[in-house]
CSV table of C-alpha atoms and ligand atoms in Angstrom, one decimal:
chain,number,residue,atom,x,y,z
A,18,MET,CA,-12.3,193.1,71.7
A,19,SER,CA,-10.0,195.1,74.0
A,20,TYR,CA,-8.3,198.2,72.7
A,21,LEU,CA,-5.0,196.4,73.1
A,22,ASN,CA,-6.2,193.6,70.9
A,23,TRP,CA,-7.8,195.9,68.4
A,24,LYS,CA,-4.6,197.9,68.1
A,25,LEU,CA,-2.6,194.7,67.7
A,26,LYS,CA,-4.9,193.5,65.0
A,27,ASN,CA,-4.8,196.8,63.4
A,28,PHE,CA,-1.1,196.7,63.3
A,29,SER,CA,-1.1,193.1,62.1
A,30,GLY,CA,-3.2,194.2,59.1
A,31,LYS,CA,-0.4,196.7,58.3
A,32,SER,CA,2.4,194.2,58.4
A,33,TRP,CA,3.3,191.6,55.8
A,34,LEU,CA,1.5,188.3,55.9
A,35,TRP,CA,3.2,185.2,54.4
A,36,ALA,CA,1.0,183.8,51.7
A,37,GLY,CA,3.0,181.0,50.2
A,38,HIS,CA,5.5,180.3,47.5
A,39,ILE,CA,5.1,181.0,43.8
A,40,SER,CA,5.6,177.3,43.0
A,41,GLU,CA,2.1,176.8,44.6
A,42,LEU,CA,0.7,179.0,41.9
A,43,ALA,CA,2.3,177.4,38.9
A,44,GLU,CA,-0.8,177.1,36.6
A,45,THR,CA,-3.5,179.4,35.5
A,46,GLY,CA,-6.3,179.4,38.1
A,47,ASP,CA,-4.1,178.0,41.0
A,48,TYR,CA,-4.9,179.9,44.1
A,49,GLN,CA,-4.1,180.2,47.8
A,50,CYS,CA,-6.3,181.7,50.5
A,51,VAL,CA,-4.8,183.1,53.8
A,52,GLU,CA,-6.4,185.0,56.6
A,53,MET,CA,-5.4,186.9,59.7
A,54,ALA,CA,-7.2,189.1,62.2
A,55,ASN,CA,-10.6,188.9,60.5
A,56,GLU,CA,-9.1,189.7,57.1
A,57,ARG,CA,-9.1,187.2,54.2
A,58,ALA,CA,-6.8,187.2,51.2
A,59,LEU,CA,-7.0,185.3,47.9
A,60,ILE,CA,-3.9,185.0,45.6
A,61,ILE,CA,-4.5,183.6,42.2
A,62,ARG,CA,-2.8,183.2,38.8
A,63,GLY,CA,-4.8,184.7,36.0
A,64,GLU,CA,-5.2,183.6,32.4
A,65,ASP,CA,-2.5,186.2,31.4
A,66,CYS,CA,-0.2,184.3,33.9
A,67,VAL,CA,-0.1,187.3,36.2
A,68,VAL,CA,-0.4,186.5,39.9
A,69,ARG,CA,-2.7,188.9,41.7
A,70,ALA,CA,-4.0,189.2,45.3
A,71,PHE,CA,-7.5,190.2,46.3
A,72,HIS,CA,-9.6,190.5,49.4
A,73,ASN,CA,-11.5,187.2,49.6
A,74,VAL,CA,-14.7,189.1,50.1
A,75,CYS,CA,-17.6,189.0,47.6
A,76,ARG,CA,-18.8,192.4,46.5
A,77,HIS,CA,-22.5,191.4,46.9
A,78,ARG,CA,-22.8,190.5,50.6
A,79,GLY,CA,-19.2,189.8,51.6
A,80,SER,CA,-19.0,186.0,51.6
A,81,ARG,CA,-15.7,184.4,50.9
A,82,VAL,CA,-15.6,183.7,47.2
A,83,LEU,CA,-13.3,180.8,47.7
A,84,ASP,CA,-13.4,178.7,50.9
A,85,SER,CA,-10.5,176.3,50.5
A,86,ALA,CA,-7.0,177.0,51.7
A,87,GLU,CA,-5.8,176.3,48.1
A,88,GLY,CA,-7.0,174.9,44.9
A,89,MET,CA,-7.5,175.6,41.2
A,90,CYS,CA,-10.3,177.6,39.5
A,91,LYS,CA,-10.8,176.6,35.9
A,92,SER,CA,-11.8,180.0,34.5
A,93,VAL,CA,-14.2,181.6,36.9
A,94,ILE,CA,-14.4,182.3,40.6
A,95,SER,CA,-18.0,181.6,41.7
A,96,CYS,CA,-19.2,182.9,45.1
A,97,PRO,CA,-20.9,180.0,47.1
A,98,PHE,CA,-23.6,182.3,48.5
A,99,HIS,CA,-25.7,183.6,45.6
A,100,GLY,CA,-23.4,182.8,42.7
A,101,TRP,CA,-21.9,186.1,41.6
A,102,SER,CA,-19.0,185.2,39.4
A,103,TYR,CA,-15.6,186.8,38.9
A,104,ASN,CA,-12.9,186.4,36.2
A,105,LEU,CA,-9.5,185.3,37.3
A,106,ASP,CA,-8.2,188.9,37.1
A,107,GLY,CA,-10.8,189.8,39.7
A,108,SER,CA,-13.2,191.7,37.5
A,109,LEU,CA,-16.9,190.9,37.9
A,110,ARG,CA,-18.1,188.4,35.3
A,111,GLY,CA,-21.7,188.6,36.3
A,112,ALA,CA,-24.3,188.7,39.0
A,113,ALA,CA,-26.8,185.9,39.3
A,114,LYS,CA,-30.2,187.2,38.1
A,115,ALA,CA,-28.4,190.3,36.9
A,116,SER,CA,-31.7,192.0,35.8
A,117,THR,CA,-32.7,192.4,39.4
A,118,PHE,CA,-29.7,194.8,40.0
A,119,PRO,CA,-28.8,198.2,38.5
A,120,ALA,CA,-26.1,197.9,35.8
A,121,LEU,CA,-22.9,196.8,37.5
A,122,ASP,CA,-19.6,198.1,36.2
A,123,ARG,CA,-17.3,195.0,35.9
A,124,GLU,CA,-14.2,196.7,37.2
A,125,LYS,CA,-15.8,198.8,39.9
A,126,TRP,CA,-17.6,195.7,41.2
A,127,GLY,CA,-14.7,193.4,40.9
A,128,LEU,CA,-12.8,191.8,43.8
A,129,LYS,CA,-10.9,194.5,45.8
A,130,PRO,CA,-7.2,194.2,45.0
A,131,LEU,CA,-4.7,193.7,47.8
A,132,GLU,CA,-1.1,194.8,48.2
A,133,MET,CA,1.2,191.9,47.3
A,134,GLU,CA,4.9,191.4,46.9
A,135,ILE,CA,6.9,188.4,45.6
A,136,TRP,CA,10.3,188.2,47.2
A,137,HIS,CA,12.7,185.4,46.2
A,138,GLY,CA,9.6,183.5,45.1
A,139,PHE,CA,7.8,183.9,48.4
A,140,VAL,CA,4.4,185.7,48.3
A,141,PHE,CA,3.5,188.3,50.9
A,142,VAL,CA,0.3,190.3,51.2
A,143,ARG,CA,-0.9,193.0,53.5
A,144,PHE,CA,-4.4,194.3,54.2
A,145,LYS,CA,-3.7,197.9,54.9
A,146,PRO,CA,-1.0,200.4,53.8
A,147,GLY,CA,1.8,199.4,56.0
A,148,LEU,CA,4.1,200.7,58.7
A,149,GLN,CA,6.8,198.6,57.2
A,150,PRO,CA,8.6,199.2,53.8
A,151,SER,CA,8.5,196.6,51.1
A,152,VAL,CA,9.6,193.1,52.0
A,153,ALA,CA,12.6,193.6,49.7
A,154,ASN,CA,13.6,196.8,51.5
A,155,LEU,CA,12.9,195.3,54.9
A,156,LEU,CA,15.2,192.4,54.2
A,157,ASP,CA,17.8,194.0,51.9
A,158,ARG,CA,20.6,193.9,54.5
A,159,PHE,CA,20.3,190.1,54.5
A,160,ASP,CA,19.8,189.6,50.8
A,161,GLU,CA,23.3,188.4,49.9
A,162,GLU,CA,23.2,185.9,52.8
A,163,ILE,CA,19.8,184.6,52.0
A,164,SER,CA,20.7,184.3,48.3
A,165,ARG,CA,23.3,181.7,49.4
A,166,TYR,CA,20.5,179.5,50.5
A,167,LEU,CA,18.1,180.2,47.6
A,168,HIS,CA,20.2,180.6,44.5
A,169,VAL,CA,20.5,176.9,43.7
A,170,ASP,CA,17.0,176.1,42.6
A,171,LEU,CA,13.3,176.8,43.1
A,172,LEU,CA,11.6,175.4,46.1
A,173,GLN,CA,8.6,173.2,46.3
A,174,THR,CA,5.9,173.5,48.9
A,175,ALA,CA,4.8,171.3,51.7
A,176,PRO,CA,1.3,172.3,52.9
A,177,ILE,CA,1.0,175.2,55.4
A,178,GLU,CA,0.0,173.7,58.7
A,179,CYS,CA,-1.6,175.3,61.7
A,180,THR,CA,-1.5,174.0,65.3
A,181,SER,CA,-4.7,173.8,67.2
A,182,PRO,CA,-5.2,176.9,69.4
A,183,GLU,CA,-2.8,177.1,72.3
A,184,ASN,CA,-4.0,178.6,75.5
A,185,ILE,CA,-1.1,181.0,75.6
A,186,ASN,CA,-0.8,184.7,74.8
A,187,TRP,CA,1.1,185.1,71.5
A,188,LYS,CA,3.8,187.3,73.1
A,189,SER,CA,4.7,184.5,75.5
A,190,ILE,CA,5.5,182.3,72.6
A,191,ARG,CA,7.5,185.0,70.8
A,192,ASP,CA,9.4,185.9,74.0
A,193,VAL,CA,10.7,182.3,74.2
A,194,ASP,CA,11.5,182.3,70.5
A,195,ASN,CA,13.3,185.6,70.6
A,196,GLU,CA,16.3,184.5,72.6
A,197,GLY,CA,18.8,181.7,72.4
A,198,TYR,CA,20.0,182.0,75.9
A,199,HIS,CA,17.8,179.0,76.8
A,200,VAL,CA,19.2,176.8,74.0
A,201,PRO,CA,22.0,175.0,76.0
A,202,ARG,CA,19.6,174.1,78.9
A,203,ALA,CA,16.3,173.6,77.1
A,204,HIS,CA,17.2,172.2,73.7
A,205,PRO,CA,19.6,169.3,73.8
A,206,SER,CA,19.3,168.6,70.1
A,207,LEU,CA,19.7,172.2,68.9
A,208,ASN,CA,22.6,172.6,71.3
A,209,ASP,CA,24.2,169.5,69.9
A,210,LEU,CA,23.7,170.8,66.4
A,211,TYR,CA,24.8,174.4,66.8
A,212,GLY,CA,25.0,175.4,70.5
A,213,ASN,CA,28.7,176.5,70.4
A,214,LYS,CA,28.5,179.5,68.1
A,215,TYR,CA,24.8,180.4,68.0
A,216,TYR,CA,23.9,184.0,68.5
A,217,ASP,CA,21.0,186.3,68.1
A,218,GLU,CA,21.0,189.9,66.9
A,219,PRO,CA,18.5,192.5,68.1
A,220,PHE,CA,15.5,193.7,66.1
A,221,VAL,CA,16.7,196.7,63.9
A,222,ASN,CA,14.0,198.4,61.8
A,223,GLY,CA,11.6,195.5,62.5
A,224,VAL,CA,14.0,192.7,61.4
A,225,SER,CA,16.3,190.5,63.4
A,226,ARG,CA,18.8,187.8,62.5
A,227,SER,CA,20.0,184.7,64.4
A,228,TYR,CA,22.9,182.7,63.0
A,229,ALA,CA,23.5,179.0,64.0
A,230,PRO,CA,26.7,177.5,62.3
A,231,PHE,CA,26.9,173.8,63.0
A,232,ASN,CA,29.2,172.7,65.8
A,233,GLU,CA,32.5,170.9,64.8
A,234,GLY,CA,32.4,167.1,65.1
A,235,SER,CA,29.9,164.5,64.3
A,236,GLY,CA,27.2,165.2,67.0
A,237,ARG,CA,26.3,163.3,70.1
A,238,LEU,CA,22.6,162.7,69.5
A,239,TRP,CA,21.3,160.2,66.9
A,240,SER,CA,19.2,162.7,64.9
A,241,VAL,CA,22.0,165.3,64.8
A,242,ARG,CA,24.7,162.9,64.0
A,243,HIS,CA,22.8,161.4,61.0
A,244,TYR,CA,21.6,164.9,59.9
A,245,LYS,CA,25.2,166.1,59.6
A,246,LYS,CA,26.1,162.8,57.9
A,247,MET,CA,23.4,163.4,55.2
A,248,ILE,CA,24.5,167.1,54.7
A,249,ASP,CA,28.0,165.8,54.2
A,250,LYS,CA,26.8,163.6,51.4
A,251,PHE,CA,25.1,166.5,49.4
A,252,THR,CA,26.5,166.8,45.9
A,253,SER,CA,27.1,169.9,43.8
A,254,PRO,CA,25.6,172.5,43.8
A,255,TYR,CA,24.0,171.6,47.2
A,256,ASN,CA,27.3,170.9,48.9
A,257,GLU,CA,28.0,174.6,48.6
A,258,LEU,CA,25.0,175.5,50.8
A,259,PRO,CA,26.0,177.0,54.2
A,260,ARG,CA,26.4,174.4,57.0
A,261,ALA,CA,24.4,176.7,59.3
A,262,TRP,CA,20.8,177.5,60.1
A,263,LEU,CA,19.8,181.1,59.6
A,264,TYR,CA,16.7,182.6,61.2
A,265,ILE,CA,15.3,186.0,60.1
A,266,GLY,CA,12.6,187.5,62.3
A,267,ILE,CA,10.1,190.0,61.0
A,268,PHE,CA,8.3,192.1,63.6
A,269,PRO,CA,5.9,191.4,65.1
A,270,ASN,CA,5.3,187.7,64.8
A,271,PHE,CA,7.0,186.0,61.9
A,272,VAL,CA,10.2,183.9,61.4
A,273,LEU,CA,11.9,182.6,58.3
A,274,GLY,CA,14.4,179.8,58.7
A,275,PHE,CA,17.0,178.9,56.1
A,276,TYR,CA,18.5,175.4,56.2
A,277,PRO,CA,20.7,173.5,53.7
A,278,ASP,CA,17.9,171.0,53.2
A,279,SER,CA,14.8,173.3,53.3
A,280,VAL,CA,13.3,176.7,54.1
A,281,ILE,CA,10.7,177.0,56.8
A,282,PHE,CA,8.5,179.7,58.3
A,283,TYR,CA,6.4,180.0,61.3
A,284,GLN,CA,4.1,182.8,62.6
A,285,GLU,CA,1.9,183.2,65.7
A,286,ILE,CA,-1.6,184.3,65.0
A,287,PRO,CA,-3.4,185.7,68.1
A,288,PHE,CA,-7.0,184.7,68.3
A,289,SER,CA,-7.6,186.3,71.7
A,290,VAL,CA,-5.6,187.4,74.7
A,291,LYS,CA,-5.4,183.8,75.7
A,292,GLU,CA,-5.4,181.9,72.4
A,293,THR,CA,-2.8,181.6,69.7
A,294,VAL,CA,-2.4,179.5,66.6
A,295,ILE,CA,1.0,178.9,65.1
A,296,ARG,CA,1.0,178.5,61.3
A,297,GLY,CA,4.1,177.3,59.5
A,298,ALA,CA,5.4,175.4,56.5
A,299,THR,CA,8.5,173.6,55.2
A,300,TYR,CA,9.7,174.2,51.6
A,301,LYS,CA,11.9,171.5,50.1
A,302,ARG,CA,14.4,171.8,47.2
A,303,ALA,CA,12.8,171.1,43.9
A,304,GLU,CA,15.6,168.7,42.9
A,305,GLU,CA,15.5,166.9,46.2
A,306,ASN,CA,17.1,163.4,46.1
A,307,ARG,CA,17.0,160.6,48.7
A,308,THR,CA,19.9,162.0,50.7
A,309,MET,CA,18.3,165.5,50.8
A,310,ARG,CA,15.0,164.0,51.7
A,311,LEU,CA,16.5,162.2,54.7
A,312,ALA,CA,18.3,165.4,55.7
A,313,ARG,CA,15.0,167.3,55.6
A,314,TYR,CA,13.3,164.5,57.6
A,315,LEU,CA,16.0,164.8,60.3
A,316,SER,CA,15.9,168.6,60.4
A,317,GLU,CA,12.1,168.4,60.8
A,318,ARG,CA,12.6,165.9,63.6
A,319,ILE,CA,15.1,168.1,65.4
A,320,ASP,CA,12.8,171.1,64.9
A,321,ALA,CA,9.7,169.2,66.1
A,322,THR,CA,11.6,168.3,69.3
A,323,ALA,CA,12.6,171.9,69.9
A,324,MET,CA,9.1,173.1,69.2
A,325,ALA,CA,7.6,170.8,71.8
A,326,GLU,CA,10.2,172.0,74.3
A,327,ASP,CA,9.5,175.7,73.4
A,328,ARG,CA,5.8,175.0,73.8
A,329,GLN,CA,6.3,173.9,77.4
A,330,LEU,CA,8.6,176.9,78.1
A,331,SER,CA,5.9,179.2,76.7
A,332,ILE,CA,3.3,177.7,78.9
A,333,MET,CA,5.5,178.2,82.0
A,334,TRP,CA,6.4,181.7,80.9
A,335,TYR,CA,2.8,182.7,80.4
A,336,GLU,CA,1.7,181.3,83.8
A,337,ALA,CA,4.7,183.0,85.5
A,338,MET,CA,3.1,186.4,85.1
A,339,LYS,CA,0.0,185.4,87.0
A,340,SER,CA,1.9,184.6,90.2
A,341,CYS,CA,1.9,187.1,93.1
A,342,ALA,CA,5.6,186.4,93.4
A,343,TYR,CA,6.3,187.6,89.9
A,344,GLU,CA,8.2,190.9,90.0
A,345,GLY,CA,9.2,191.4,86.3
A,346,VAL,CA,12.3,190.1,84.6
A,347,MET,CA,16.1,190.4,84.8
A,348,LEU,CA,17.4,190.0,81.2
A,349,SER,CA,20.9,188.9,80.1
A,350,ASP,CA,22.7,190.6,77.3
A,351,LEU,CA,22.0,187.4,75.4
A,352,GLU,CA,18.3,188.2,75.6
A,353,TYR,CA,18.3,191.5,73.7
A,354,GLY,CA,16.0,189.9,71.1
A,355,VAL,CA,13.3,189.9,73.8
A,356,ARG,CA,14.2,193.5,74.9
A,357,THR,CA,14.2,195.0,71.5
A,358,HIS,CA,11.0,193.2,70.5
A,359,HIS,CA,9.3,194.7,73.6
A,360,ASP,CA,10.8,198.1,72.8
A,361,ALA,CA,9.1,197.9,69.4
A,362,LEU,CA,5.8,196.8,71.0
A,363,ARG,CA,5.9,199.6,73.5
A,364,GLU,CA,6.3,202.1,70.6
A,365,ILE,CA,3.0,201.0,69.1
A,366,LEU,CA,1.3,200.2,72.4
A,367,PRO,CA,2.5,202.7,75.0
A,368,VAL,CA,0.2,201.2,77.6
A,369,MET,CA,2.6,198.3,77.8
A,370,SER,CA,5.1,200.6,79.7
A,371,GLN,CA,2.8,200.9,82.6
A,372,GLU,CA,3.7,198.9,85.7
A,373,ILE,CA,0.1,198.2,86.6
A,374,GLU,CA,-2.5,196.9,84.3
A,375,PRO,CA,-5.2,199.6,83.7
A,376,PRO,CA,-8.8,198.8,84.7
A,377,ARG,CA,-11.0,197.1,82.2
A,378,GLY,CA,-12.3,199.6,79.7
A,379,MET,CA,-9.5,202.1,80.4
A,380,VAL,CA,-6.8,200.7,78.1
A,381,ALA,CA,-7.6,203.1,75.3
A,382,GLU,CA,-7.1,206.2,77.5
A,383,SER,CA,-4.0,204.8,79.0
A,384,ASN,CA,-2.6,204.2,75.6
A,385,ASN,CA,-2.7,207.9,74.6
B,425,FES,S1,-22.4,187.1,48.8
B,425,FES,FE1,-21.4,186.5,47.1
B,425,FES,S2,-23.0,186.2,45.7
B,425,FES,FE2,-24.0,187.0,47.4
B,426,FE2,FE1,13.6,177.6,72.0
């Protein structure tokens, strides 16, 4: 692994990782597993109803103790390798053939706890003490605005989905997503929905905001026209939800989207310099009726179109840097999302300020 990738993975471990919604952990024994940059987390509701997070690493020889993305453990977590078992609070219940080991303290040899925070019902974990403050602190300047989307009810989950690996560096995907200057030209449906007043704000203290109030009028495209029609039919209290999409970006690779019909997230996970997986999920309203379901279907359709368009832009942006004619960029004031994201990247990776790529094996020295 290059030093650059190591440092990025090291940083990723210190930043918050989205681990789901509390509605996915409603019953005793319900669990979620997430992973990033070689680290694995297990979040589980105990018999005392407390939700806890652990490293998904057996204390015997390090196997995952749970191997599914989600599920329910009746009363015991049993490691699939040699059968060590753990209570739902993470303490060791027992080792298989215990007499062949020295006496094992149940707490000391329990699953290693992990830092976890539940914010507006959304569960975050991180693997190492972070560079960032708590999620609540990080997002507190948006709390009032986000509450306008979340106060009406609890959300229900849709499964977290991952794309198959894209042959793109993760930053190329993020660079495209970090600015809305391309919306009028590249995203006809988004432009029809909110192109007139959409704007991005720069990353400040690791968080950015983009606000997309809907255009006046009914909409030119079929999906936009019908989406707005469905939103117009929302009844109380959902008709008070903002007629706007709000995006909150969390450095380095994470976006939350708040819509009248749903809440979404997406996150780029780098597998290597050239490979990225995008994970994401849509959360629907718990009291979703037919009209709201149709609205969510239409917003997902609009989003899917925009994602396919962004994917193509990311491929073209990634290949641009390989051309001998490429001389760097000229950024508009409407692209300060890109600029401020790179400012933050340069802070943790000074080597990125160099005009010429250092020779292989010299990245660590160049980064000092
Ligand atoms: S690695 Fe889990 S029981 Fe051996
Ligand atoms: Fe885009």
